[in-house]
PDB file of C-alpha atoms in Angstrom:
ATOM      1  CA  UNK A 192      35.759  81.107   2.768  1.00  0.00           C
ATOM      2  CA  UNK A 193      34.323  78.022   1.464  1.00  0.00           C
ATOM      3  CA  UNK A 194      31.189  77.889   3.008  1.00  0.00           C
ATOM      4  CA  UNK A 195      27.512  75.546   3.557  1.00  0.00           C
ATOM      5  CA  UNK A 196      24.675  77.091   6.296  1.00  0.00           C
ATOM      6  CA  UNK A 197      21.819  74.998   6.712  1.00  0.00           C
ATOM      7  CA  UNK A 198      18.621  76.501   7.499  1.00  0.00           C
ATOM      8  CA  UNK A 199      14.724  75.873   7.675  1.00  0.00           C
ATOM      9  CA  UNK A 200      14.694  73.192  10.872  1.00  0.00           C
ATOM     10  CA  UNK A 201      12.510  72.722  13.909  1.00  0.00           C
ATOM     11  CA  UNK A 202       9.702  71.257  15.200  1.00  0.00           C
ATOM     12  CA  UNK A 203       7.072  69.649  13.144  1.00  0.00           C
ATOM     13  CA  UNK A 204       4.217  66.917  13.416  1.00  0.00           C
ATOM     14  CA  UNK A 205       3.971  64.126  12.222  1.00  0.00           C
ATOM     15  CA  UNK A 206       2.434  63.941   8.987  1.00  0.00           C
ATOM     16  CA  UNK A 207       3.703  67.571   8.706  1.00  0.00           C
ATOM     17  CA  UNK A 208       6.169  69.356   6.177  1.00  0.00           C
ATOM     18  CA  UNK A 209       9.083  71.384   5.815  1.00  0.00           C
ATOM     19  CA  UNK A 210      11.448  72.513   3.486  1.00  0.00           C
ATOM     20  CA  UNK A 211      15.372  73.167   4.775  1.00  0.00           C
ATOM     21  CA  UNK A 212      17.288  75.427   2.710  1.00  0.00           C
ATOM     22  CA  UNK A 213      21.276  75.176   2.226  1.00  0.00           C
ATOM     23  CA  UNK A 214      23.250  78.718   1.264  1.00  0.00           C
ATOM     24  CA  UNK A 215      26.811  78.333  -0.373  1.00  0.00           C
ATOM     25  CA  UNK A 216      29.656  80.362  -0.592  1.00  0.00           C
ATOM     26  CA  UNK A 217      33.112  80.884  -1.292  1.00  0.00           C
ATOM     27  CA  UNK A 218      33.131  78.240  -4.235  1.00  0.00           C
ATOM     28  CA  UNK A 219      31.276  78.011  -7.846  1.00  0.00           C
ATOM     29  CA  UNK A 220      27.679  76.381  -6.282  1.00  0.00           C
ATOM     30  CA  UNK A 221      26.785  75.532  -9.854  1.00  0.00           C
ATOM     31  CA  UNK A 222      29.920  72.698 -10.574  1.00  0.00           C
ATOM     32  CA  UNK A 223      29.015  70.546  -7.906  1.00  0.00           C
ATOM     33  CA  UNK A 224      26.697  67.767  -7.049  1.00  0.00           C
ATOM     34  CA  UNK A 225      25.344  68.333  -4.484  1.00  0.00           C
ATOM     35  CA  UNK A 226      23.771  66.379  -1.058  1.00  0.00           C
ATOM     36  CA  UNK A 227      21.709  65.903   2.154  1.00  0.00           C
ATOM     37  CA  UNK A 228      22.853  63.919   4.604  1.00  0.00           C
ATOM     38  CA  UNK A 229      20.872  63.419   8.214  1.00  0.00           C
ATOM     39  CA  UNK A 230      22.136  61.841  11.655  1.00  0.00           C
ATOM     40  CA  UNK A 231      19.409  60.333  14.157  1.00  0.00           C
ATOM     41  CA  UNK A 232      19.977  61.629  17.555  1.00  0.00           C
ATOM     42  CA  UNK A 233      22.835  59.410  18.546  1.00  0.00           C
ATOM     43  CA  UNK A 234      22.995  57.480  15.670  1.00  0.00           C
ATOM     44  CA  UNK A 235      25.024  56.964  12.199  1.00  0.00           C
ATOM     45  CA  UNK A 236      25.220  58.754   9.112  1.00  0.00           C
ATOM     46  CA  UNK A 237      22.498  58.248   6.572  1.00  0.00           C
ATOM     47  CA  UNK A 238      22.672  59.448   3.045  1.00  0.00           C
ATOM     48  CA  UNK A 239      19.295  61.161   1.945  1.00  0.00           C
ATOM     49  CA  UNK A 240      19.434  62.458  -1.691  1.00  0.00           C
ATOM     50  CA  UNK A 241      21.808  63.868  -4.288  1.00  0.00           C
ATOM     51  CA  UNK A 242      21.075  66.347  -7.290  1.00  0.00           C
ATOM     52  CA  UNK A 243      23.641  66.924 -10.346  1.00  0.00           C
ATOM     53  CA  UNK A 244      24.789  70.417 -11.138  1.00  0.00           C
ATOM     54  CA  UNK A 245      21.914  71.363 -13.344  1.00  0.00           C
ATOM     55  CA  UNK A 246      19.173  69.496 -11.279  1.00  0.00           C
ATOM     56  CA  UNK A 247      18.816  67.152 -14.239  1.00  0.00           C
ATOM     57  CA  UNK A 248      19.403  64.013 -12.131  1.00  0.00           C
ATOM     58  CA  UNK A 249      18.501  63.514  -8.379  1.00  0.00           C
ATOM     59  CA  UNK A 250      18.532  60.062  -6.343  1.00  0.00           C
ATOM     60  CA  UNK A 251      17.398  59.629  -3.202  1.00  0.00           C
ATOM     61  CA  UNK A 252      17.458  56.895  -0.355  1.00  0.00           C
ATOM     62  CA  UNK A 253      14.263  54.338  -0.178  1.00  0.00           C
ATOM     63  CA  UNK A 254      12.938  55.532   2.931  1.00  0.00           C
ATOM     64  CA  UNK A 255      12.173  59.387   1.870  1.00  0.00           C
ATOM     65  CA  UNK A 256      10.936  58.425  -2.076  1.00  0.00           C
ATOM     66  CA  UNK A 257       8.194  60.126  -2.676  1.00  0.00           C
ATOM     67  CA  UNK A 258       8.113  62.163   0.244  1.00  0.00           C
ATOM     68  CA  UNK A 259      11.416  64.260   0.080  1.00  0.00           C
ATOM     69  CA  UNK A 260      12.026  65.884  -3.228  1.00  0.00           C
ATOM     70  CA  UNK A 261      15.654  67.915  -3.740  1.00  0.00           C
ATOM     71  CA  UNK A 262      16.035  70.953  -5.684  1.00  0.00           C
ATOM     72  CA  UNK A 263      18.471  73.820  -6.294  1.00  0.00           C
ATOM     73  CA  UNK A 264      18.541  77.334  -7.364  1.00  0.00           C
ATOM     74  CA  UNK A 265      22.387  77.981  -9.115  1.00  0.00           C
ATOM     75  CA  UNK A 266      21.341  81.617  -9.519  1.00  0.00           C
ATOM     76  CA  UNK A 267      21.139  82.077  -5.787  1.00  0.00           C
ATOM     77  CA  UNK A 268      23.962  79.520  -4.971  1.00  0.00           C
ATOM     78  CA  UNK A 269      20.815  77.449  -2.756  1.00  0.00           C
ATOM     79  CA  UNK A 270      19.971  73.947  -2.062  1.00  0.00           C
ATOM     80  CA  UNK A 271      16.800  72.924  -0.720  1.00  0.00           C
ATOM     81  CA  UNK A 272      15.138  69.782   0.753  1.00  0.00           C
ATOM     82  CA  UNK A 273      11.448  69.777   0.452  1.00  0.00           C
ATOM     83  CA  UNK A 274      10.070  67.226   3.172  1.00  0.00           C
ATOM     84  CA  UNK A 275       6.369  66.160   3.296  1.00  0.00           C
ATOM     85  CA  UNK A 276       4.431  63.571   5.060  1.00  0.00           C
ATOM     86  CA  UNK A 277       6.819  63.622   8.195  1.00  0.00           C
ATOM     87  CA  UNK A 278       7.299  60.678   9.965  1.00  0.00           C
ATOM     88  CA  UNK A 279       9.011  60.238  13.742  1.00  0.00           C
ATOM     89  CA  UNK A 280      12.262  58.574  12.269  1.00  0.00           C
ATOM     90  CA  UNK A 281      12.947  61.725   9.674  1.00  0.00           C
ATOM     91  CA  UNK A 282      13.823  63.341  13.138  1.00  0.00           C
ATOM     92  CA  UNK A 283      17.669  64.028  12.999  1.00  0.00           C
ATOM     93  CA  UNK A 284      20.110  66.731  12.338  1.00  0.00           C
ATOM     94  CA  UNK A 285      20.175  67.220   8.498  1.00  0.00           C
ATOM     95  CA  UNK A 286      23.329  68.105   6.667  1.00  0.00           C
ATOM     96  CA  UNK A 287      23.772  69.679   3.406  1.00  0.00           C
ATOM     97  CA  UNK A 288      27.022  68.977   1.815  1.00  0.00           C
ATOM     98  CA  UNK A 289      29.064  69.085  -1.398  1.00  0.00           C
ATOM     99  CA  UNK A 290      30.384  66.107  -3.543  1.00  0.00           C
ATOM    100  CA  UNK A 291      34.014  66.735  -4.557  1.00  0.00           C
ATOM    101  CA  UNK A 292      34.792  67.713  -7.717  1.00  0.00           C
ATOM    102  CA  UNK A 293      36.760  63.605  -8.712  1.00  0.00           C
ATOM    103  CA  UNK A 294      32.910  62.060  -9.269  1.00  0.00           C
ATOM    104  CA  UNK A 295      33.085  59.353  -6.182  1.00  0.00           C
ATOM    105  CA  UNK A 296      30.671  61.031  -4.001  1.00  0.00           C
ATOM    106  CA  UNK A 297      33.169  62.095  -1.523  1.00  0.00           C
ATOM    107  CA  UNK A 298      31.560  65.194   0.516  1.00  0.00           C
ATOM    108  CA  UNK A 299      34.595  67.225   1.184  1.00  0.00           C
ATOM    109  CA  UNK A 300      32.603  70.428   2.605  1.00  0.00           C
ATOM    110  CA  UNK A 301      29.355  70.157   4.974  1.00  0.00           C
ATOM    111  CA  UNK A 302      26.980  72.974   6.728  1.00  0.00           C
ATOM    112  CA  UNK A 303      26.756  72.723  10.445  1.00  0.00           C
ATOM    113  CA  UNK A 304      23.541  71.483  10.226  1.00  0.00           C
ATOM    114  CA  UNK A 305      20.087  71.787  11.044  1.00  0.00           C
ATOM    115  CA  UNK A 306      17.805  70.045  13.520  1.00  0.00           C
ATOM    116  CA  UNK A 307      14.140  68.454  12.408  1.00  0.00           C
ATOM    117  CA  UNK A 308      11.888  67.003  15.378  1.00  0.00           C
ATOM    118  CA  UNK A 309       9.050  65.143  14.315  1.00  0.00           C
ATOM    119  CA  UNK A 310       6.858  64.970  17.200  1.00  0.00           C
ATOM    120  CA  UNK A 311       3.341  65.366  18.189  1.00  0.00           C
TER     121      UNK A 311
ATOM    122  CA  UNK B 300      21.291  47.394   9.978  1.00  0.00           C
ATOM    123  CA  UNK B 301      23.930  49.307   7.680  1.00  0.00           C
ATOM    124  CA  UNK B 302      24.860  47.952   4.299  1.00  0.00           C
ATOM    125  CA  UNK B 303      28.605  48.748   4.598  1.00  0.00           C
ATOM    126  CA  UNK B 304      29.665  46.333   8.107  1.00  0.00           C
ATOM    127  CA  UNK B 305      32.166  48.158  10.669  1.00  0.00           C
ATOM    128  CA  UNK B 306      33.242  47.707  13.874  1.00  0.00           C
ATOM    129  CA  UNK B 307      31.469  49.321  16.558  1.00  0.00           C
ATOM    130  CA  UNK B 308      34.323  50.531  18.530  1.00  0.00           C
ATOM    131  CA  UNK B 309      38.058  50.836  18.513  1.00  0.00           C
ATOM    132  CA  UNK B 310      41.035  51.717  20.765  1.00  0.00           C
ATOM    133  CA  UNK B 311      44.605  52.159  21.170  1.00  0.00           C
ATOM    134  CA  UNK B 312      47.174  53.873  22.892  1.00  0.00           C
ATOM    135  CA  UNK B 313      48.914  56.598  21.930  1.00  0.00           C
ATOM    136  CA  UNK B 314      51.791  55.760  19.386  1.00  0.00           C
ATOM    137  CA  UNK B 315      50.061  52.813  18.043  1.00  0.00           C
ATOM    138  CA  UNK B 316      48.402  52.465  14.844  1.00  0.00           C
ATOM    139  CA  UNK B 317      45.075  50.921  14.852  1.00  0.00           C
ATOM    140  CA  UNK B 318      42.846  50.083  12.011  1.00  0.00           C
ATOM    141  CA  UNK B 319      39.534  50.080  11.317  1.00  0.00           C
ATOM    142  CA  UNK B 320      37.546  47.848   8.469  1.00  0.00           C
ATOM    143  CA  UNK B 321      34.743  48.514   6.516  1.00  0.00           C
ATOM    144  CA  UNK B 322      32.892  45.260   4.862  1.00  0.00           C
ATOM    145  CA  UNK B 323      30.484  45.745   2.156  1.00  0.00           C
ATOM    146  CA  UNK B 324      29.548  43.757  -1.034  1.00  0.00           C
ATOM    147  CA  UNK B 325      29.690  43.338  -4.984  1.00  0.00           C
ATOM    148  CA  UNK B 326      27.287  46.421  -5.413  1.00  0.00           C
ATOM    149  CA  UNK B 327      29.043  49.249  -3.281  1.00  0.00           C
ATOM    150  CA  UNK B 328      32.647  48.569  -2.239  1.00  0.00           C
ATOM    151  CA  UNK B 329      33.255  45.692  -4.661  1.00  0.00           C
ATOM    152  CA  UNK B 330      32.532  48.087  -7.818  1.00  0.00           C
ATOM    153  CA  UNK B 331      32.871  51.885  -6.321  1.00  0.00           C
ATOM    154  CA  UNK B 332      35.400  53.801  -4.807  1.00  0.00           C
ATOM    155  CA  UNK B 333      35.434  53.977  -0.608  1.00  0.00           C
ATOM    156  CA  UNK B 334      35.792  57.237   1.275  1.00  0.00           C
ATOM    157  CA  UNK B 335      35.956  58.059   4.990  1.00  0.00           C
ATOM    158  CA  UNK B 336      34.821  60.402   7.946  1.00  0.00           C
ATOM    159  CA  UNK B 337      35.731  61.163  11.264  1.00  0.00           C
ATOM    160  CA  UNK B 338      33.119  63.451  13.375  1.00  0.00           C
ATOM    161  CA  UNK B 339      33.883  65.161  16.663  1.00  0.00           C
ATOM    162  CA  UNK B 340      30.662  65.207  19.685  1.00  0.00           C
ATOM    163  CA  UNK B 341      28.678  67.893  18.324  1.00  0.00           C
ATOM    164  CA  UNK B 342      30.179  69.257  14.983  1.00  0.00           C
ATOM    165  CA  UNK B 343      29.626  67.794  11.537  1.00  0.00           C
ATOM    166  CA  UNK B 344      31.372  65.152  10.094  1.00  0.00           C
ATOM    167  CA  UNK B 345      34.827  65.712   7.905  1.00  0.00           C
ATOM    168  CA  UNK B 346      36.217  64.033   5.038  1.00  0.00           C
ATOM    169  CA  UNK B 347      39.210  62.159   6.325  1.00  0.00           C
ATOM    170  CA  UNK B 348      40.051  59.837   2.711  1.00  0.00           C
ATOM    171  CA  UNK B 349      38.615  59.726   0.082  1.00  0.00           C
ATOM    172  CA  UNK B 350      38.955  57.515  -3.210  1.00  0.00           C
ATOM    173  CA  UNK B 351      40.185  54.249  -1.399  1.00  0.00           C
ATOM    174  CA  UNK B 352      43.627  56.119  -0.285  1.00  0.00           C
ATOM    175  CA  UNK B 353      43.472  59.818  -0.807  1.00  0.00           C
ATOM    176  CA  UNK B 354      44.140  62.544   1.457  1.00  0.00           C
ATOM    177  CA  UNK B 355      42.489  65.434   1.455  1.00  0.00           C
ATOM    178  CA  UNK B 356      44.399  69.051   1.891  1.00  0.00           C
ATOM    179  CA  UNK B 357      45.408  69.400   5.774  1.00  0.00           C
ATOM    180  CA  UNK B 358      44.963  65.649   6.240  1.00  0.00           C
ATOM    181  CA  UNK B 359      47.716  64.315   8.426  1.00  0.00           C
ATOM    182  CA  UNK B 360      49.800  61.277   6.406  1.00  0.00           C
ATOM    183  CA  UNK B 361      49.128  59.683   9.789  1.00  0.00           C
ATOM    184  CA  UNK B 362      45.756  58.604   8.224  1.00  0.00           C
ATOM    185  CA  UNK B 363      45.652  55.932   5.205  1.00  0.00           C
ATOM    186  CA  UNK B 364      43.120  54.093   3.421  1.00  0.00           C
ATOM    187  CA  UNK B 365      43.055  50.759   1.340  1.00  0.00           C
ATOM    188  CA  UNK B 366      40.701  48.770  -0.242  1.00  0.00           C
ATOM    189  CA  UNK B 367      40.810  44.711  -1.185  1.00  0.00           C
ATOM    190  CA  UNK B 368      37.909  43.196  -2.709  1.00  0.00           C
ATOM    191  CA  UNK B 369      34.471  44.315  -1.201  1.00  0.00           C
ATOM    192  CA  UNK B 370      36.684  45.509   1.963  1.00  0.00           C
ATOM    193  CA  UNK B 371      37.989  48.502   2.913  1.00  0.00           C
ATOM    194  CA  UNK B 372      40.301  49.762   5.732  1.00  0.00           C
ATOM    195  CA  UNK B 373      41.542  52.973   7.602  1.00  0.00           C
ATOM    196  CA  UNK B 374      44.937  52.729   9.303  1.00  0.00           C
ATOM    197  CA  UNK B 375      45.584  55.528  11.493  1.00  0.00           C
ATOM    198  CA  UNK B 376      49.623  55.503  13.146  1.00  0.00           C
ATOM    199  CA  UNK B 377      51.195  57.678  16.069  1.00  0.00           C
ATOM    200  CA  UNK B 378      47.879  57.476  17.626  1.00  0.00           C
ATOM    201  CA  UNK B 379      47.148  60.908  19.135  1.00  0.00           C
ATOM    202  CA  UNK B 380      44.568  61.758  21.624  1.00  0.00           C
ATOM    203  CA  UNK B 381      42.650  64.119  19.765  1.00  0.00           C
ATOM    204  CA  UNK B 382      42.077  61.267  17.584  1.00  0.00           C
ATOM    205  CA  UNK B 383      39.076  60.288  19.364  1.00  0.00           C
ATOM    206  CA  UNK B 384      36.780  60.478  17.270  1.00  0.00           C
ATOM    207  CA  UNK B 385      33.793  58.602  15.438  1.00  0.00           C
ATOM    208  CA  UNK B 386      34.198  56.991  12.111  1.00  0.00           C
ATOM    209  CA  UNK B 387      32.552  56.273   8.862  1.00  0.00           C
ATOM    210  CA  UNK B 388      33.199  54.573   5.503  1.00  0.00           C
ATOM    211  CA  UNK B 389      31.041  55.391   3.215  1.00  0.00           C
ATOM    212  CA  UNK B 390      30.567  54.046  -0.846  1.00  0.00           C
ATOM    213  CA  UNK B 391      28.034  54.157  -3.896  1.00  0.00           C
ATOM    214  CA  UNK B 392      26.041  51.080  -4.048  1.00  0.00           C
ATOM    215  CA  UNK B 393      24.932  50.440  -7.866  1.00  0.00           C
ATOM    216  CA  UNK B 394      22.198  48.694  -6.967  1.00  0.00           C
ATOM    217  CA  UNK B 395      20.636  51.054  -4.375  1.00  0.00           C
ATOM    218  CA  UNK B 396      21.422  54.099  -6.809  1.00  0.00           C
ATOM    219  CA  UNK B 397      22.799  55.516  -3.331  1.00  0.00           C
ATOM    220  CA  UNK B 398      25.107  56.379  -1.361  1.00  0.00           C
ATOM    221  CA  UNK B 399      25.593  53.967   1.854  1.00  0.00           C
ATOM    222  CA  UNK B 400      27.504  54.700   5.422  1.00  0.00           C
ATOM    223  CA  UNK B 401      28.431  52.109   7.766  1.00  0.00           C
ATOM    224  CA  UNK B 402      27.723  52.329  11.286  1.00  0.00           C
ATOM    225  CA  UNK B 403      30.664  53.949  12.709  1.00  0.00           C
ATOM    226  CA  UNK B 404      33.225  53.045  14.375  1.00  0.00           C
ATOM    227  CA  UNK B 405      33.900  54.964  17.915  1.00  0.00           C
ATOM    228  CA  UNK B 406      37.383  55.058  18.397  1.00  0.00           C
ATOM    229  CA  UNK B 407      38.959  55.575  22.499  1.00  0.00           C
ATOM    230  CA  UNK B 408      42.556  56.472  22.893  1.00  0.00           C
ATOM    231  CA  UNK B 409      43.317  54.962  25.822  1.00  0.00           C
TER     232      UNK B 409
END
């Protein structure tokens, strides 16, 4: 089974870090491009960052440059968000998912999901 | 303030088809290809088209997307309860280097 599980959430304050950690099975980890995507308690979709197959290319939304850096391990079919200086609106449920395969950043599998609080 | 402009809510009855639009500019929609989400209370969100006017595996033809200009829409016919849903169009934006939502669109079958 094609499969994304999120892990690495919780409660942290702000100015804090923490690093979520995505584990994939069921498919070839290494093809894809990968993403994060978060949702503000009762709010939209945002779009957080993106890494390329080999990690040789990562983008990542304004408001988490510099602070949020992406990163993946192919060997042990992992993703990982590494978040530092935590601010009150990073607080949502992050989401790893996987671009399809036609290059138009369609994410046609996501985890379940993982909760970050940032709260003092 | 999203950068791609939807509607914040939608309804119909069932049997009817309702669409929903997605407005963006030059830099996303205008130049990139548009794909769409619906999302359920409480589970993650699903790929619903993707391309402009693909359908994934599983996805009912009831679903369709098009795209005009630096528009976008998602028709969905023989509206069906468990349609209810949230959705999202979502693009590339060239000159963000990112990938952009819109702000969903809640849709009520009446």
């Amino acid at each position: 089974e094609v499969q994304l599980v999120e892990s690495g959430g919780g409660l942290v304050q702000p100015g804090g870090s923490l690093r979520l950690s995505c584990a994939a099975s069921g498919f070839t980890f290494s093809s894809y491009w990968m993403s994060w995507v978060r949702q503000a308690p009762g709010k939209g979709l945002e779009w957080v960052a993106n890494i390329k197959q080999g990690g040789s290319e990562k983008y990542y939304v304004d408001s988490v440059k510099g602070r949020f850096t992406i990163s993946r391990d192919n060997a042990k079919n992992s993703l990982f968000l590494q978040m530092n200086s935590l601010r009150a609106e990073d607080t949502a449920v992050y989401y790893c998912a996987r671009d399809n395969l036609y290059g138009d950043d369609a994410f046609d599998i996501w985890g379940q999901g993982t909760m970050v609080t940032v709260s003092s | 303030q999203s950068v791609l402009t939807q509607p914040p809510s939608a309804s119909g009855t069932p049997g009817q088809r309702v669409t929903i639009s997605c407005s963006g500019s030059s830099s996303n929609i205008g130049s990139n290809v548009v794909n769409w989400y619906h999302q359920f209370p409480g589970t993650a969100p699903k790929l619903l088209i993707y391309s402009n006017n693909q359908r994934p595996s599983g996805v009912p033809d009831r679903f369709s997307g098009s795209k005009s200009g630096t528009s976008a829409s998602l028709a969905i016919s023989g509206l069906q309860s468990e349609d209810e849903a949230d959705y999202y169009c979502a693009a590339w934006d060239d000159s963000l280097n990112a990938v952009v939502f819109g702000g969903g669109t809640k849709l009520t079958v009446l």
